Short mmCIF file of C-alpha atoms in Angstrom, two decimals:
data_model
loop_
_atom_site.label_atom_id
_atom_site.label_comp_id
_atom_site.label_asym_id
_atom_site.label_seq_id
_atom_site.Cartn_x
_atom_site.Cartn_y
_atom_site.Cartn_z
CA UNK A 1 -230.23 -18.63 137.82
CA UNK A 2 -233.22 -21.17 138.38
CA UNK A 3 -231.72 -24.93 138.44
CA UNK A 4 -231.63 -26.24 135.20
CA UNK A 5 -231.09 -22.91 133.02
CA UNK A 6 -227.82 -21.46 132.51
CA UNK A 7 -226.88 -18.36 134.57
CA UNK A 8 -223.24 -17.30 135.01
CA UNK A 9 -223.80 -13.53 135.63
CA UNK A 10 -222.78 -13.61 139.40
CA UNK A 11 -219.45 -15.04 140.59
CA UNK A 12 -219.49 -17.67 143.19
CA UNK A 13 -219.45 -16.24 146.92
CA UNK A 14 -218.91 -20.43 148.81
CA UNK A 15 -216.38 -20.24 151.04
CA UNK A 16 -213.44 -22.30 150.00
CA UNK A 17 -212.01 -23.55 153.64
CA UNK A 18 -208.14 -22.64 154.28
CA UNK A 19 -205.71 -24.20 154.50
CA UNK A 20 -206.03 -25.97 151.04
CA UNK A 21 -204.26 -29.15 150.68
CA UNK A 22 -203.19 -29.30 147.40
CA UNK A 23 -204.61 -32.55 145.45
CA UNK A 24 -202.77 -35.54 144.79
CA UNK A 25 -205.15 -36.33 141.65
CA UNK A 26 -208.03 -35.01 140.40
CA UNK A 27 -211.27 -34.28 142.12
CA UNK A 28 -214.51 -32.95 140.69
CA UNK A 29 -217.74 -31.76 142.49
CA UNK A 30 -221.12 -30.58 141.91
CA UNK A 31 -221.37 -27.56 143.92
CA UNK A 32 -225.28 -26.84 142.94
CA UNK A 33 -226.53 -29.62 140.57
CA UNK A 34 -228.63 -28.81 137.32
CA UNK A 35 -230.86 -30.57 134.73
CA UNK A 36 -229.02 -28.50 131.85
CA UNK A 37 -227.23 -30.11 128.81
CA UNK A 38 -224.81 -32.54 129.60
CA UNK A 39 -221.15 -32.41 128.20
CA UNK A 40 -219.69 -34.66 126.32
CA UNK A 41 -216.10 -35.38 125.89
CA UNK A 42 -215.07 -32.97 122.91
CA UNK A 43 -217.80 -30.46 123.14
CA UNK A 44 -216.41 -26.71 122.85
CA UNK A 45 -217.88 -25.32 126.09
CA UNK A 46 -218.83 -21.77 126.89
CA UNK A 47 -218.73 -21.10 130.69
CA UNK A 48 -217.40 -19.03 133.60
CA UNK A 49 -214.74 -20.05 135.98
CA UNK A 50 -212.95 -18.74 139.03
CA UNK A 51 -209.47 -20.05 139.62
CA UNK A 52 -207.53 -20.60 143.00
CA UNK A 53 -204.32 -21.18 143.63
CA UNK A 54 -203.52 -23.79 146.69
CA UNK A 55 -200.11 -22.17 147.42
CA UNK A 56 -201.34 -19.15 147.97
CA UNK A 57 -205.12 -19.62 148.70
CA UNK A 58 -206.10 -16.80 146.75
CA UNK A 59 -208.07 -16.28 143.31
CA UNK A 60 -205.68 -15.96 140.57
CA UNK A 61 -208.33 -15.54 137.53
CA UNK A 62 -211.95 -15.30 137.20
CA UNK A 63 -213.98 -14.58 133.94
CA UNK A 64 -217.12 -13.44 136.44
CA UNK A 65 -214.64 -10.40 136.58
CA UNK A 66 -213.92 -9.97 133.16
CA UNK A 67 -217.49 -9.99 132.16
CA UNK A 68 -216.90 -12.39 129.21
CA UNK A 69 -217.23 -16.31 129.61
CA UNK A 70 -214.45 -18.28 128.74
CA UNK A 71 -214.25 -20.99 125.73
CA UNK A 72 -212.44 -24.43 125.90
CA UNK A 73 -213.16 -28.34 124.60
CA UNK A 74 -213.89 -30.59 127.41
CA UNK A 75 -211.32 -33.08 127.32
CA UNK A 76 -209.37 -31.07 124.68
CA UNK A 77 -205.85 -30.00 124.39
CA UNK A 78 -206.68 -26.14 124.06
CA UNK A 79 -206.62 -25.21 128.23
CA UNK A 80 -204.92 -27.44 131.26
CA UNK A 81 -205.35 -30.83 131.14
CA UNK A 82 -206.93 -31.14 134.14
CA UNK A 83 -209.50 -28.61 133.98
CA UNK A 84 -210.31 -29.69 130.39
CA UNK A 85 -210.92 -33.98 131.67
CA UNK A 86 -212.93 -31.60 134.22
CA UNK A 87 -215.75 -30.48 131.96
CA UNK A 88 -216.60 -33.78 130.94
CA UNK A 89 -219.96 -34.40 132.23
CA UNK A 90 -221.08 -30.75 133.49
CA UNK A 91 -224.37 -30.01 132.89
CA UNK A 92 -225.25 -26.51 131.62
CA UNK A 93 -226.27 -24.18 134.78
CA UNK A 94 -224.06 -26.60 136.71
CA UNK A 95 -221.82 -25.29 139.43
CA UNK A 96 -218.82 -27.56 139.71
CA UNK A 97 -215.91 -27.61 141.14
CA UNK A 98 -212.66 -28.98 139.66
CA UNK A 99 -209.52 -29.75 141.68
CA UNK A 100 -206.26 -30.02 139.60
CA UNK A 101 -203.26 -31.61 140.85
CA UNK A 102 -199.85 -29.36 139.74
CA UNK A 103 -199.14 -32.34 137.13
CA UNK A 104 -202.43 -31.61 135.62
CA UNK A 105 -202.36 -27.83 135.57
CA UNK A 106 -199.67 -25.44 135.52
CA UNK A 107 -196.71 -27.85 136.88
CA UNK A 108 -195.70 -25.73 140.28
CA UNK A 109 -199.10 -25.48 142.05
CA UNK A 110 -202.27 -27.43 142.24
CA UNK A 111 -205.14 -25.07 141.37
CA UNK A 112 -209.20 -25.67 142.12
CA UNK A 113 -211.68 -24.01 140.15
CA UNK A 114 -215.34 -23.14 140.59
CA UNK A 115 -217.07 -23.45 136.71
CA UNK A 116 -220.00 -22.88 135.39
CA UNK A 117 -221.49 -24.13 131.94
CA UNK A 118 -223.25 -21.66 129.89
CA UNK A 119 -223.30 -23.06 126.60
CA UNK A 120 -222.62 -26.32 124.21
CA UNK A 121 -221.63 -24.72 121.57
CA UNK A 122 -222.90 -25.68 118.31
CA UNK A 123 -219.89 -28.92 116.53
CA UNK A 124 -217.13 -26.96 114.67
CA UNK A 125 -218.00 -27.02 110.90
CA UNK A 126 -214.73 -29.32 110.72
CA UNK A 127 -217.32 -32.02 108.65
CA UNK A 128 -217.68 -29.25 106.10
CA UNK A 129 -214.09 -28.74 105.70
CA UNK A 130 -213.56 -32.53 105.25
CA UNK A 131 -216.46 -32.53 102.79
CA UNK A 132 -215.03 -30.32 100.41
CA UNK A 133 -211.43 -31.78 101.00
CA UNK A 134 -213.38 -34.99 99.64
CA UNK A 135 -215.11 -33.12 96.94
CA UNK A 136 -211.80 -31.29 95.62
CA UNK A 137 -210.56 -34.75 95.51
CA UNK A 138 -212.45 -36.75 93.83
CA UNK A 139 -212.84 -34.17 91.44
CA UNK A 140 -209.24 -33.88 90.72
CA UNK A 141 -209.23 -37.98 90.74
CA UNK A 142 -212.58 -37.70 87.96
CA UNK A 143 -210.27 -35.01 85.82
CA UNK A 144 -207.77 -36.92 85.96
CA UNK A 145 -209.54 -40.08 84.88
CA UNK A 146 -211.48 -37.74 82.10
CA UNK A 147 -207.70 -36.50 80.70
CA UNK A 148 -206.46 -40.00 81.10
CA UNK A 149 -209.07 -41.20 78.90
CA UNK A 150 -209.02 -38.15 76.19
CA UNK A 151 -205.37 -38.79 75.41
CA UNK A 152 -205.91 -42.82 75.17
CA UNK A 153 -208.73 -41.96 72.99
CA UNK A 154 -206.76 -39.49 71.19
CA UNK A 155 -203.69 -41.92 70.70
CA UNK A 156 -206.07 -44.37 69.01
CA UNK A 157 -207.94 -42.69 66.63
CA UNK A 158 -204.29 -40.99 65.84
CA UNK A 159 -203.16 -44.24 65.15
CA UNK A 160 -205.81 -45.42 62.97
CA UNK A 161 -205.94 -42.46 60.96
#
């Protein structure tokens, strides 16, 4: 894809030299920069990735293979730590390259993957959900208030009468 506009169709063919030593802490790397998007730390992320295991050198997953792009929050808790602190600051149509000490992947073997952003996905609708959370509240608290208020008013004039 032109720099600066998301592509993702065609898997990454850079070498990756052997032997790999296996990271002590994380490393990231733009492999071909873009002007694209930047991410932010909790943005749900749309992109391909290839993954490669340093014990055994070889590509363990890729979604260029599947065909489908893969979905995760940068600098969320719903993929590998490491690769998710990773994402933080990709830019969309960004090559990058992400290497993940065991500790912060898996446990038994470091891993280094090749991403690219496609997408920033659009913020969950999570406001929405707290909005009518909110909404249903106070208008339990105002019904509440409103019966509160009948059966004072109702034990007065019962009184008087």
């Amino acid at each position: 894809a032109p720099e600066g506009t998301p592509g993702g169709e065609t898997k990454p063919t850079d070498p990756i030299e052997l032997p790999i030593t296996p990271p002590t802490e994380l490393k990231i790397a733009t492999v071909r920069p873009s002007e694209g998007a930047e991410v932010a730390d909790g943005d749900k992320v749309k992109m391909h990735y290839l993954g490669i295991s340093c014990g055994t050198g070889t590509q363990f997953d890729t979604s260029w293979d599947k065909g489908e792009p893969f979905e995760a929050t940068a600098g969320g808790s719903d993929t590998i730590a490491g690769f998710a602190e990773g994402l933080i600051g990709a830019r969309v149509g960004e090559l990058r390259r992400i290497d993940i000490p065991a500790e912060q992947a898996y446990g038994d073997d470091a891993l280094i993957f090749l991403i690219e952003v496609v997408e920033i996905l659009p913020a969950e609708t999570t406001t929405t959900a707290a909005t009518e959370t909110t909404a249903a509240t106070e208008t339990t608290a105002a019904t509440e208030t409103t019966a509160s208020e009948t059966t004072a008013a109702t034990s007065t004039s019962t009184s008087e009468g």
